[in-house]
Coordinates of C-alpha atoms and ligand atoms in Angstrom, one line a residue:
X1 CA -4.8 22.5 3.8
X2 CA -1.4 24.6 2.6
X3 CA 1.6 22.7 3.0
X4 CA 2.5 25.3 5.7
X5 CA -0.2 24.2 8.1
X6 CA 1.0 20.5 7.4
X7 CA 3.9 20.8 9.7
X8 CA 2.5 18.6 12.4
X9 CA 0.1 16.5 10.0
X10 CA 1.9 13.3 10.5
X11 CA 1.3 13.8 14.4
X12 CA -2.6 14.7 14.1
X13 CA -2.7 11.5 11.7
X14 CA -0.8 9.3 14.5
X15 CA -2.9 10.7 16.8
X16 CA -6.1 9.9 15.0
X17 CA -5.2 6.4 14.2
X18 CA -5.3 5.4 17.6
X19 CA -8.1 7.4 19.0
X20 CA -10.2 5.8 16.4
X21 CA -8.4 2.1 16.1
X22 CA -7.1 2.4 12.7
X23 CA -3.7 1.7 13.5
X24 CA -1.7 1.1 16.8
X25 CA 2.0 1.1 17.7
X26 CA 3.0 -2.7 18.4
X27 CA 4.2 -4.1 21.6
X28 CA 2.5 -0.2 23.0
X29 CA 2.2 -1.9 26.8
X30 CA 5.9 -3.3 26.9
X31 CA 6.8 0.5 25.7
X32 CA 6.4 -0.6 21.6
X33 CA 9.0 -1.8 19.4
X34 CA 10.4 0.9 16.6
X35 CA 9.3 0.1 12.7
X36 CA 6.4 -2.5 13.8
X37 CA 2.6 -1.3 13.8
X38 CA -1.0 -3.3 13.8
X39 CA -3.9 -2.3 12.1
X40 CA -6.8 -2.3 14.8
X41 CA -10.6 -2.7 13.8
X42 CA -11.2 0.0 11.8
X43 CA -7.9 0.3 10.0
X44 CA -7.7 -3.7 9.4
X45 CA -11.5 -3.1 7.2
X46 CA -9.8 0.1 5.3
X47 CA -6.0 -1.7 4.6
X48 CA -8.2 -5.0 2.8
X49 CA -10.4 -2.3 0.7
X50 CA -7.1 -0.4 -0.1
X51 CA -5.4 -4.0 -1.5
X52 CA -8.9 -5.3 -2.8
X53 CA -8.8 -2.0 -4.9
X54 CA -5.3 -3.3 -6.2
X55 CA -6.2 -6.8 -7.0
X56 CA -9.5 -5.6 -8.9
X57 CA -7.7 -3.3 -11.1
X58 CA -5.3 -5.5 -11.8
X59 CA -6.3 -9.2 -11.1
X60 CA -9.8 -9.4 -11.8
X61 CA -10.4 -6.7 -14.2
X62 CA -7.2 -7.9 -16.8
X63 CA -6.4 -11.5 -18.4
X64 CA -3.0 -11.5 -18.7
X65 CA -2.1 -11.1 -14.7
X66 CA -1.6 -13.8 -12.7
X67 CA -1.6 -14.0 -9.0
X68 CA 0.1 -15.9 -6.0
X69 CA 0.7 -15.9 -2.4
X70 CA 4.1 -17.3 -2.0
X71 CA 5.9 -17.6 1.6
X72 CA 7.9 -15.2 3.9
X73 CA 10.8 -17.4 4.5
X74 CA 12.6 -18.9 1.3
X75 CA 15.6 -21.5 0.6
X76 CA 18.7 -19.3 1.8
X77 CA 20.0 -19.3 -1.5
X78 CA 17.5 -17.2 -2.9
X79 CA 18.7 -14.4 -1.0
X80 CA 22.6 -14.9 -2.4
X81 CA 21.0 -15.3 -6.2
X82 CA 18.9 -11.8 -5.4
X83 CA 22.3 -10.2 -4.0
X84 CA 21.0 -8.8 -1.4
X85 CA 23.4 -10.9 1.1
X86 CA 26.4 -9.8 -0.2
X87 CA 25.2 -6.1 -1.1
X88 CA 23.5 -5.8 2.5
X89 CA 26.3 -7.4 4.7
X90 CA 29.1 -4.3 3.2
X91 CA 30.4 -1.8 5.7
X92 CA 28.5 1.3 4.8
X93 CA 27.4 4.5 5.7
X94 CA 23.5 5.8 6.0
X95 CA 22.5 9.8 5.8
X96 CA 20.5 10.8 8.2
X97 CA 18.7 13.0 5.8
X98 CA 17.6 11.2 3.1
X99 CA 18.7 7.7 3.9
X100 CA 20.5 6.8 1.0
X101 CA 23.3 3.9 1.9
X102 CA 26.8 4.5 0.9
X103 CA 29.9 2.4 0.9
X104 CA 32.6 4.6 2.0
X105 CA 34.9 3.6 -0.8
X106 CA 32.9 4.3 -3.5
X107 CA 32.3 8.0 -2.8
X108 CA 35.6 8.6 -2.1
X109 CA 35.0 7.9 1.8
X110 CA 33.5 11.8 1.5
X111 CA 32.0 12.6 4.9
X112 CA 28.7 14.1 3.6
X113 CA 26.0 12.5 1.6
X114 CA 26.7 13.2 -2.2
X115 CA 23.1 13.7 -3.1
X116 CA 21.6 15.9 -0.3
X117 CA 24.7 17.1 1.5
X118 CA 23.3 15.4 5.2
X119 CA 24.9 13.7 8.0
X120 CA 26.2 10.2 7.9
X121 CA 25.6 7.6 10.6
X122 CA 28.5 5.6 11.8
X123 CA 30.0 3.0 9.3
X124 CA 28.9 -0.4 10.2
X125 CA 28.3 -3.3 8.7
X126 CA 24.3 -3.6 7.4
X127 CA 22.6 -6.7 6.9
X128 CA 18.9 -5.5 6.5
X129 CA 17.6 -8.7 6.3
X130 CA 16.2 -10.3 9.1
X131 CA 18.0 -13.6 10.1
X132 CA 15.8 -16.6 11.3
X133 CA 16.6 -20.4 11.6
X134 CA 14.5 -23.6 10.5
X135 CA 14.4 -26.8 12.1
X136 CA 14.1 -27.3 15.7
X137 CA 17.3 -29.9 16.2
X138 CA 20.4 -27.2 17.2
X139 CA 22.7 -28.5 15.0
X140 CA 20.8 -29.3 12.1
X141 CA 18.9 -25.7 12.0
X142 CA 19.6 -23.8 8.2
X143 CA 19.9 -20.4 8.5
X144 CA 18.0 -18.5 6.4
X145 CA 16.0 -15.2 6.2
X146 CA 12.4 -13.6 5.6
X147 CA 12.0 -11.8 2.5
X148 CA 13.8 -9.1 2.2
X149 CA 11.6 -8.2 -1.1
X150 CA 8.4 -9.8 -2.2
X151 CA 9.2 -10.4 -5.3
X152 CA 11.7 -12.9 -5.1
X153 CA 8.8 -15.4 -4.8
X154 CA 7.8 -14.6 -8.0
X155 CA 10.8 -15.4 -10.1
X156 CA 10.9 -18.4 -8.1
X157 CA 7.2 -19.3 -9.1
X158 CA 7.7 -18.2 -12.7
X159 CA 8.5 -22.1 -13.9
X160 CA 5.9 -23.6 -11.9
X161 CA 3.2 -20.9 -13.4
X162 CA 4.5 -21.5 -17.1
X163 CA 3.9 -25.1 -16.8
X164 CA 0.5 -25.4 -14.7
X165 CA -0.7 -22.5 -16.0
X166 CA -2.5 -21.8 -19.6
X167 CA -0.5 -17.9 -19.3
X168 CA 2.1 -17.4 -22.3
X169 CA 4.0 -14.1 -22.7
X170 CA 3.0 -11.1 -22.5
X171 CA 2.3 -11.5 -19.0
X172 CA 2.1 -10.7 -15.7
X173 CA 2.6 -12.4 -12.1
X174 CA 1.2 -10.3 -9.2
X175 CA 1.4 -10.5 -5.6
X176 CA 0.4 -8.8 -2.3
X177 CA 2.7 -9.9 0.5
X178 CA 4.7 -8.9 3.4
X179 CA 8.5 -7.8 3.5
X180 CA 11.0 -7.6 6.0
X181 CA 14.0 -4.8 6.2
X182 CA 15.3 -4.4 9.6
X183 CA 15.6 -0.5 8.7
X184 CA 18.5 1.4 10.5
X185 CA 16.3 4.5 10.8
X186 CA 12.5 3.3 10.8
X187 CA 10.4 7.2 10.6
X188 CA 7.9 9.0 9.9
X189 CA 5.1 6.4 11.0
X190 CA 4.1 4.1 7.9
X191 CA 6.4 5.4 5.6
X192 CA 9.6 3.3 6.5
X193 CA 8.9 0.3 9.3
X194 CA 10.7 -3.2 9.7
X195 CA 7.8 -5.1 8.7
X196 CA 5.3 -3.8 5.7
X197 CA 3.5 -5.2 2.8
X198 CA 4.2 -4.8 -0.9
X199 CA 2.1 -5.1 -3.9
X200 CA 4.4 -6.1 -7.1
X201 CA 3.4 -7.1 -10.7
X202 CA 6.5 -8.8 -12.4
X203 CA 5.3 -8.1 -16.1
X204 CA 7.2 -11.0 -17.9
X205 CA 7.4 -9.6 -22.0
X206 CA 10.3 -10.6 -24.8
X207 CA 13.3 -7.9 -24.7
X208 CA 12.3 -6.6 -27.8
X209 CA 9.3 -5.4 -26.3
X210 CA 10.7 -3.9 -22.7
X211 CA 10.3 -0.3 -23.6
X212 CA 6.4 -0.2 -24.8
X213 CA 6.0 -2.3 -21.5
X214 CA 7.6 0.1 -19.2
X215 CA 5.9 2.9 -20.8
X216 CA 2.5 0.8 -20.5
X217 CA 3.2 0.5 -16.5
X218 CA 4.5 3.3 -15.7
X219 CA 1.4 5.2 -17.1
X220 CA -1.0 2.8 -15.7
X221 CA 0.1 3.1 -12.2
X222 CA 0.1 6.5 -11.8
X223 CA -2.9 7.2 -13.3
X224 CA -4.3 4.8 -10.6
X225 CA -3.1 6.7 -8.4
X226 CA -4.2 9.6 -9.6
X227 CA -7.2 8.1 -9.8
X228 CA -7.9 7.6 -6.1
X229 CA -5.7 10.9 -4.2
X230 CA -7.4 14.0 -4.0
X231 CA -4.8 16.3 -4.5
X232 CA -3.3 15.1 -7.9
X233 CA -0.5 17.6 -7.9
X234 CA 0.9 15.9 -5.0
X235 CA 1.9 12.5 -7.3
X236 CA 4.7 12.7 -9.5
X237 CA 7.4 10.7 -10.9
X238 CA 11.1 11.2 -10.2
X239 CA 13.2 9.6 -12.7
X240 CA 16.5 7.9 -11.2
X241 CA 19.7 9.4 -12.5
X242 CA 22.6 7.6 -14.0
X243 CA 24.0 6.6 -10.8
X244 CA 21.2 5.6 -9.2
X245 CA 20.1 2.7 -11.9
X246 CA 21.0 -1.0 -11.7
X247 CA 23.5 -2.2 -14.1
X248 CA 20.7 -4.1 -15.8
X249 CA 18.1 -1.1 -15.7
X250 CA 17.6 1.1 -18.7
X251 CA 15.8 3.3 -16.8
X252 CA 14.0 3.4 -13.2
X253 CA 10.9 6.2 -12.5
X254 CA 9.6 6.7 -8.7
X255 CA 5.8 7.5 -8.0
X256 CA 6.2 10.0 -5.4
X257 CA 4.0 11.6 -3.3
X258 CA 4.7 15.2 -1.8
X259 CA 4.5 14.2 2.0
X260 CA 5.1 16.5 4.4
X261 CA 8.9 16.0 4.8
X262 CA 8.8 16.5 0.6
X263 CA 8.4 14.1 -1.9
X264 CA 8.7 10.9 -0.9
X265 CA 8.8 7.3 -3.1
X266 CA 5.5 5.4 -3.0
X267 CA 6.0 2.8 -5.2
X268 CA 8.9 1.9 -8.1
X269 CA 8.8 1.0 -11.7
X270 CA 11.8 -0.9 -12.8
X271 CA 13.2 -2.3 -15.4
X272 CA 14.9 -5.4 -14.5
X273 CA 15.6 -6.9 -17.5
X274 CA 16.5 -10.4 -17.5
X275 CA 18.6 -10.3 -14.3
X276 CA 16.5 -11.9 -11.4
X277 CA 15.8 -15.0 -13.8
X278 CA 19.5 -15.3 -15.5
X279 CA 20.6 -14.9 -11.5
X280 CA 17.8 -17.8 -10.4
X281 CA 18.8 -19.7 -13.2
X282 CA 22.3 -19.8 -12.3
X283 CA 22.1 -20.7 -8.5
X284 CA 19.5 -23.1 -8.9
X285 CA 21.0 -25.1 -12.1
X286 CA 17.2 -24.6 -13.4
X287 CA 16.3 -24.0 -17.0
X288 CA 13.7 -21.4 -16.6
X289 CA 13.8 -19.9 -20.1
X290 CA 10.5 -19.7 -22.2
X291 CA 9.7 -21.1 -25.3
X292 CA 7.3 -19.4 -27.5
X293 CA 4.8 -21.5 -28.7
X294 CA 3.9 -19.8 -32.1
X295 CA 7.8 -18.8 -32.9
X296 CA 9.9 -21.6 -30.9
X297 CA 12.2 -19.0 -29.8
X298 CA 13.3 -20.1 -26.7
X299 CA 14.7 -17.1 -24.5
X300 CA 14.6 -15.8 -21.0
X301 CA 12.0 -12.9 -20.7
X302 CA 12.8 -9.9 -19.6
X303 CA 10.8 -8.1 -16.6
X304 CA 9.0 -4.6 -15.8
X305 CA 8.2 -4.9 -12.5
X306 CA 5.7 -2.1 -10.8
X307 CA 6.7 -2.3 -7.0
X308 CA 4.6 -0.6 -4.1
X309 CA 3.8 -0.6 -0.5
X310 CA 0.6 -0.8 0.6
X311 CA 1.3 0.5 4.3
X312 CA 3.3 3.8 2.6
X313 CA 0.5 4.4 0.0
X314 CA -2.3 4.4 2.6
X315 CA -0.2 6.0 5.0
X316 CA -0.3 9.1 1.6
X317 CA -3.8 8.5 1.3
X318 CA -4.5 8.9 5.2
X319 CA -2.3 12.7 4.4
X320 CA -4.4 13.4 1.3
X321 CA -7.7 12.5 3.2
X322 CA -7.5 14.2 6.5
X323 CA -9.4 17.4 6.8
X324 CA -10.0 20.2 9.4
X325 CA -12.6 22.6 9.2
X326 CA -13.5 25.4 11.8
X327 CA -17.0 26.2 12.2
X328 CA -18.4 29.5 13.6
X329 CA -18.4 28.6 17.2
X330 CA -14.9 27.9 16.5
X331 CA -15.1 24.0 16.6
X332 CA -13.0 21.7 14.9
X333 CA -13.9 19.3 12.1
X334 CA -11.9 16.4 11.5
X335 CA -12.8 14.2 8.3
X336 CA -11.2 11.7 6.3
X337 CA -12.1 12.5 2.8
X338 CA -11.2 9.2 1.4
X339 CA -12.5 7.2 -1.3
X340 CA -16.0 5.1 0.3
X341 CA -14.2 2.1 -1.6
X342 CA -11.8 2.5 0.9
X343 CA -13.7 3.8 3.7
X344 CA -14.3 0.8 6.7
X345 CA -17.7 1.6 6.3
X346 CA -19.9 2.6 3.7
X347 CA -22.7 3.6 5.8
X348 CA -23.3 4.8 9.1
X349 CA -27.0 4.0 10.6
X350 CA -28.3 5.8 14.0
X351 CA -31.7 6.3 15.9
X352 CA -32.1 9.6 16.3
X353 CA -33.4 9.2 19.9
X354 CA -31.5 5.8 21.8
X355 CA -34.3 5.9 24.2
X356 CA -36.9 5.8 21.1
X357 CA -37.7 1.7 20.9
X358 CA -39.7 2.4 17.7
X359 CA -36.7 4.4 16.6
X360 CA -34.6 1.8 17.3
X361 CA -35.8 -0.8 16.2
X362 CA -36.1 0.6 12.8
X363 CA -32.7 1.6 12.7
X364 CA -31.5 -2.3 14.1
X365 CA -33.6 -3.4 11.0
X366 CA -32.4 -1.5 8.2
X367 CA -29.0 -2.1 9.2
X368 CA -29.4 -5.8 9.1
X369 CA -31.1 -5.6 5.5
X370 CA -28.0 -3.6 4.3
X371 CA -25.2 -5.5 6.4
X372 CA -25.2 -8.9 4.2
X373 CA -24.1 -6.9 1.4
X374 CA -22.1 -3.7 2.5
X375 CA -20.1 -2.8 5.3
X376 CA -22.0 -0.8 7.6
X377 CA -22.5 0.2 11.4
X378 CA -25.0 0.7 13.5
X379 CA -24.6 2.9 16.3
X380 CA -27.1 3.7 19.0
X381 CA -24.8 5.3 21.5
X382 CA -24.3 8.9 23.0
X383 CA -25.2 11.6 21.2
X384 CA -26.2 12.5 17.2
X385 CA -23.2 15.2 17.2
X386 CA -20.3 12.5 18.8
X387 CA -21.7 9.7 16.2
X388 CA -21.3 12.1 13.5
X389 CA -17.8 13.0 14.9
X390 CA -17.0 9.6 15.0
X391 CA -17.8 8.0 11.7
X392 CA -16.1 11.5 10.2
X393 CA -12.5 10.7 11.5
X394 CA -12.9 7.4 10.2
X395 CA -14.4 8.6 7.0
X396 CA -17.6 7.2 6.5
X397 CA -19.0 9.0 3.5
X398 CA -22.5 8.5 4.7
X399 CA -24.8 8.7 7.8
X400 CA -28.0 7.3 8.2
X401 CA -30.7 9.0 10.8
X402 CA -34.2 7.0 11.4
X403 CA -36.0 9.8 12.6
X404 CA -39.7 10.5 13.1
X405 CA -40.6 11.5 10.4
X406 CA -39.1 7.9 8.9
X407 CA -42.2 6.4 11.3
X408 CA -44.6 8.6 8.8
X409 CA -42.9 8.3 5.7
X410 CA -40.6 5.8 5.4
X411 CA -37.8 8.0 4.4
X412 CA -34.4 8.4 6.4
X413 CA -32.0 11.1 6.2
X414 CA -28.7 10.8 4.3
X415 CA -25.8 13.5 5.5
X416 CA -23.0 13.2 2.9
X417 CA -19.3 13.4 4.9
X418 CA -17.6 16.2 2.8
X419 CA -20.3 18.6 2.0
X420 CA -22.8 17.9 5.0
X421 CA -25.5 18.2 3.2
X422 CA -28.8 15.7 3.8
X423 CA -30.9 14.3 1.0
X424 CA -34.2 12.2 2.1
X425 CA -34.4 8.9 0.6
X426 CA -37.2 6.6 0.6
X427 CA -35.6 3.5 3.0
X428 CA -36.9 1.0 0.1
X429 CA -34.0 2.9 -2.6
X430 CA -31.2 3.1 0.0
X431 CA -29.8 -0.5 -1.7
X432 CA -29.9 0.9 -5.2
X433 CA -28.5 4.8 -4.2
X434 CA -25.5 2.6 -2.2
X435 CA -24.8 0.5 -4.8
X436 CA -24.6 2.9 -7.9
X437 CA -22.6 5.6 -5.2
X438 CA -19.6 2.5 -4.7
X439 CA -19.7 1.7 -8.4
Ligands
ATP1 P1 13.4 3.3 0.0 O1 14.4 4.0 -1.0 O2 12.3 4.3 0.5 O3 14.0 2.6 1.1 P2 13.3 1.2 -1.8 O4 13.6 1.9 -3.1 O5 14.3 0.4 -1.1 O6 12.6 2.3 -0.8 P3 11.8 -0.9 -3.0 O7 12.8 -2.0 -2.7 O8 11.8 -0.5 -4.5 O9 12.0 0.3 -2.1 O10 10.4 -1.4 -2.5 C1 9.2 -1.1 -3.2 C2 8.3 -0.3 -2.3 O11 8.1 -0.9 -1.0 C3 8.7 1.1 -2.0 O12 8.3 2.0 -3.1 C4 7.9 1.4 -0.8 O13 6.6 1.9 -1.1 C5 7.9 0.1 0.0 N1 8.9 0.0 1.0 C6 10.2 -0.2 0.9 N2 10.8 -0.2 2.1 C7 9.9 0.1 3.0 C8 9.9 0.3 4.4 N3 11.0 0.1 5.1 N4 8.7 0.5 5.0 C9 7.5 0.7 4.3 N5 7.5 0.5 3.0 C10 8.6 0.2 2.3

């Protein structure tokens, strides 16, 4: 599809998500509540393949990546140390374009956005964390907040890891986890809500050895990516100019991905240097340098951190996937062209009669035999043409008809999503063809 015809894709995709429970707005029968969504049945399968893709690449297939699981609300302090109190409670301003957050006084209190020339909101004072209290006893509550940024929880980890843990540097700590940004302008559907999920990888390396690291990442994460989209020309990195970088930051590259309202950040690779740990290490009194074990140098690593969210990128790969296709009689074909690692399920399984028993029945048992091992569905409902219809939207990469001639034979039919095409398969190879196809 041209970008042209893309204009209301972000509408069709909305639209699809809930006609097929991928994902629903939250709170929908009190009216909803703006920047919050839930996954439903389908989309909960697809979001755990999309982050079980992330942790085999780079949990399970590495050695030197470590994961946790830390918690959404942390010791208030962690949230002075990080900055993010005193940067987020500052009077600025917000353009409406491209949502960049100014403070008046350092542009010069100019009345349109320096880097895109949009409308500003009102000044007021942001605090985009969200505020909570522990303790139940009024006037012993401490205030604090959920995570504004995953990663915090890592650097908080990083001492406990070094000493439990056999790792020693070069490596990483990973996490998948939610965050928390109480977003003046939450939009465009996934791409910026209150509450989302981040994938991070704090690579933890000596400072000699920052800029091979940050050219390893970088590289490895888009060519992930890349590795997963269909449309590869519609990744690319944006590199951060001067003004945009951290004090600390040599350099900061965006993955971006060319949504419809342009290109749009997906996930960040940044170099943080030795700032997060050298600001821990101050608030909490903690040594948390490293020694290393060969050379006694004791220092306090420095950090590439690879920094993602997981609702944005599958929100992009939902864009990249979705396919319409007019046939002759003038119908439209809607598909999901995504990745069956991905897909909610891997296989679709129908009679081709639902008032056939011996069709049935065959159908009920080959879906058993495969559902131990793969997601699939069986269903005997409505018509062949709807079914079809159905697992298409949601992507399915293959459907499975027990037919007649399976009652001679033994063979089913196999119609591949994309090209519609059917192949005939003895049932008895279905395992092995499945399993080499999701390799
Ligand atoms: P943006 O400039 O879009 O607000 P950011 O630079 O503040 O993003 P980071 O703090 O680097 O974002 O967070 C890492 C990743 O988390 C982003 O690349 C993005 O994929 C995701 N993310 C950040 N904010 C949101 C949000 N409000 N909703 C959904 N995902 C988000």
């Amino acid at each position: 599809m041209s970008k042209n015809n893309q204009n209301n894709l972000t509408t069709k995709i909305v639209s699809l998500c809930k006609r097929r429970g991928i994902i629903f707005q939250n709170s929908e029968i009190y009216g909803g509540i703006q920047g919050f969504y839930d996954y439903g049945p389908i989309g909960s399968l697809m979001k755990n393949n999309w982050k079980n893709l992330w942790l085999r690449e780079n949990i399970q297939k590495r050695d030197d990546v470590v994961l946790i699981d830390g918690s959404i609300i942390t010791h208030p302090t962690v949230w002075q140390a990080s900055g993010h109190v005193k940067n987020f409670a500052d009077i600025m301003v917000e353009c409406k374009s491209c949502h960049k957050r100014f403070r008046p006084d350092l542009i010069d209190n100019a009345t349109k956005c320096p880097k895109c020339g949009g409308e500003f909101t009102e000044g007021k004072k942001y605090n985009i964390l969200f505020e909570t209290n522990v303790g139940v006893i009024e006037s012993e509550k401490t205030h604090t907040y959920l995570r504004g940024e995953a990663c915090q929880t890592i650097y908080l980890d990083f001492k406990n890891i070094i000493d439990s843990t056999r790792v020693k540097i070069p490596f990483g700590i990973a996490q998948i986890g939610k965050a928390f940004r109480n977003e003046i302008t939450p939009k465009n559907f996934l791409y910026r809500t209150r509450e989302f999920e981040q994938w991070d990888i704090q690579y933890f390396c000596h400072p000699t050895d920052m800029d091979k690291f940050y050219e390893y990442w970088k590289q490895n994460r888009m060519e992930w990516y890349q590795s997963l989209f269909n449309n590869k020309k519609d990744l690319r990195f944006r590199q951060h100019e001067k003004d945009e970088l951290a004090f600390y930051a040599k350099k900061a590259f965006d993955i971006e991905y060319n949504a419809p309202w342009g290109w749009a950040e997906m996930e960040g690779i940044h170099w943080r240097s030795d700032y997060d740990l050298t600001q821990h290490q101050t608030f909490s009194k903690q040594d948390l340098s490293y020694r290393d074990p060969v050379t006694n140098e004791k220092y306090l690593p420095h950090i590439v951190e690879t920094s993602g969210g997981v609702d944005r990128s599958f929100f992009f790969l939902l864009l990249d996937a979705y396919r319409e296709e007019t046939n002759e009689k003038g119908e439209i074909r809607i598909s999901l062209k995504i990745n069956p690692k991905v897909s909610a399920y891997k296989m679709a399984i129908f009679p081709l009669a639902a008032n056939k028993p011996e069709l049935v029945d065959k159908a009920i048992n080959l879906y058993k035999s495969l559902k131990s091992k793969y997601s699939v569905d069986f269903d005997d409902s409505s018509n062949i043409g709807k079914k079809y219809r159905r697992h298409d939207e949601i992507g399915t990469p293959w459907c499975v008809v027990v037919d007649y001639q399976t009652l001679e034979d033994k063979t089913i039919s196999i119609r591949d999503r994309d090209t519609m095409e059917q192949i005939r398969l003895p049932i008895s190879q279905i395992d092995v063809w499945l399993a080499n196809k999701l390799q």
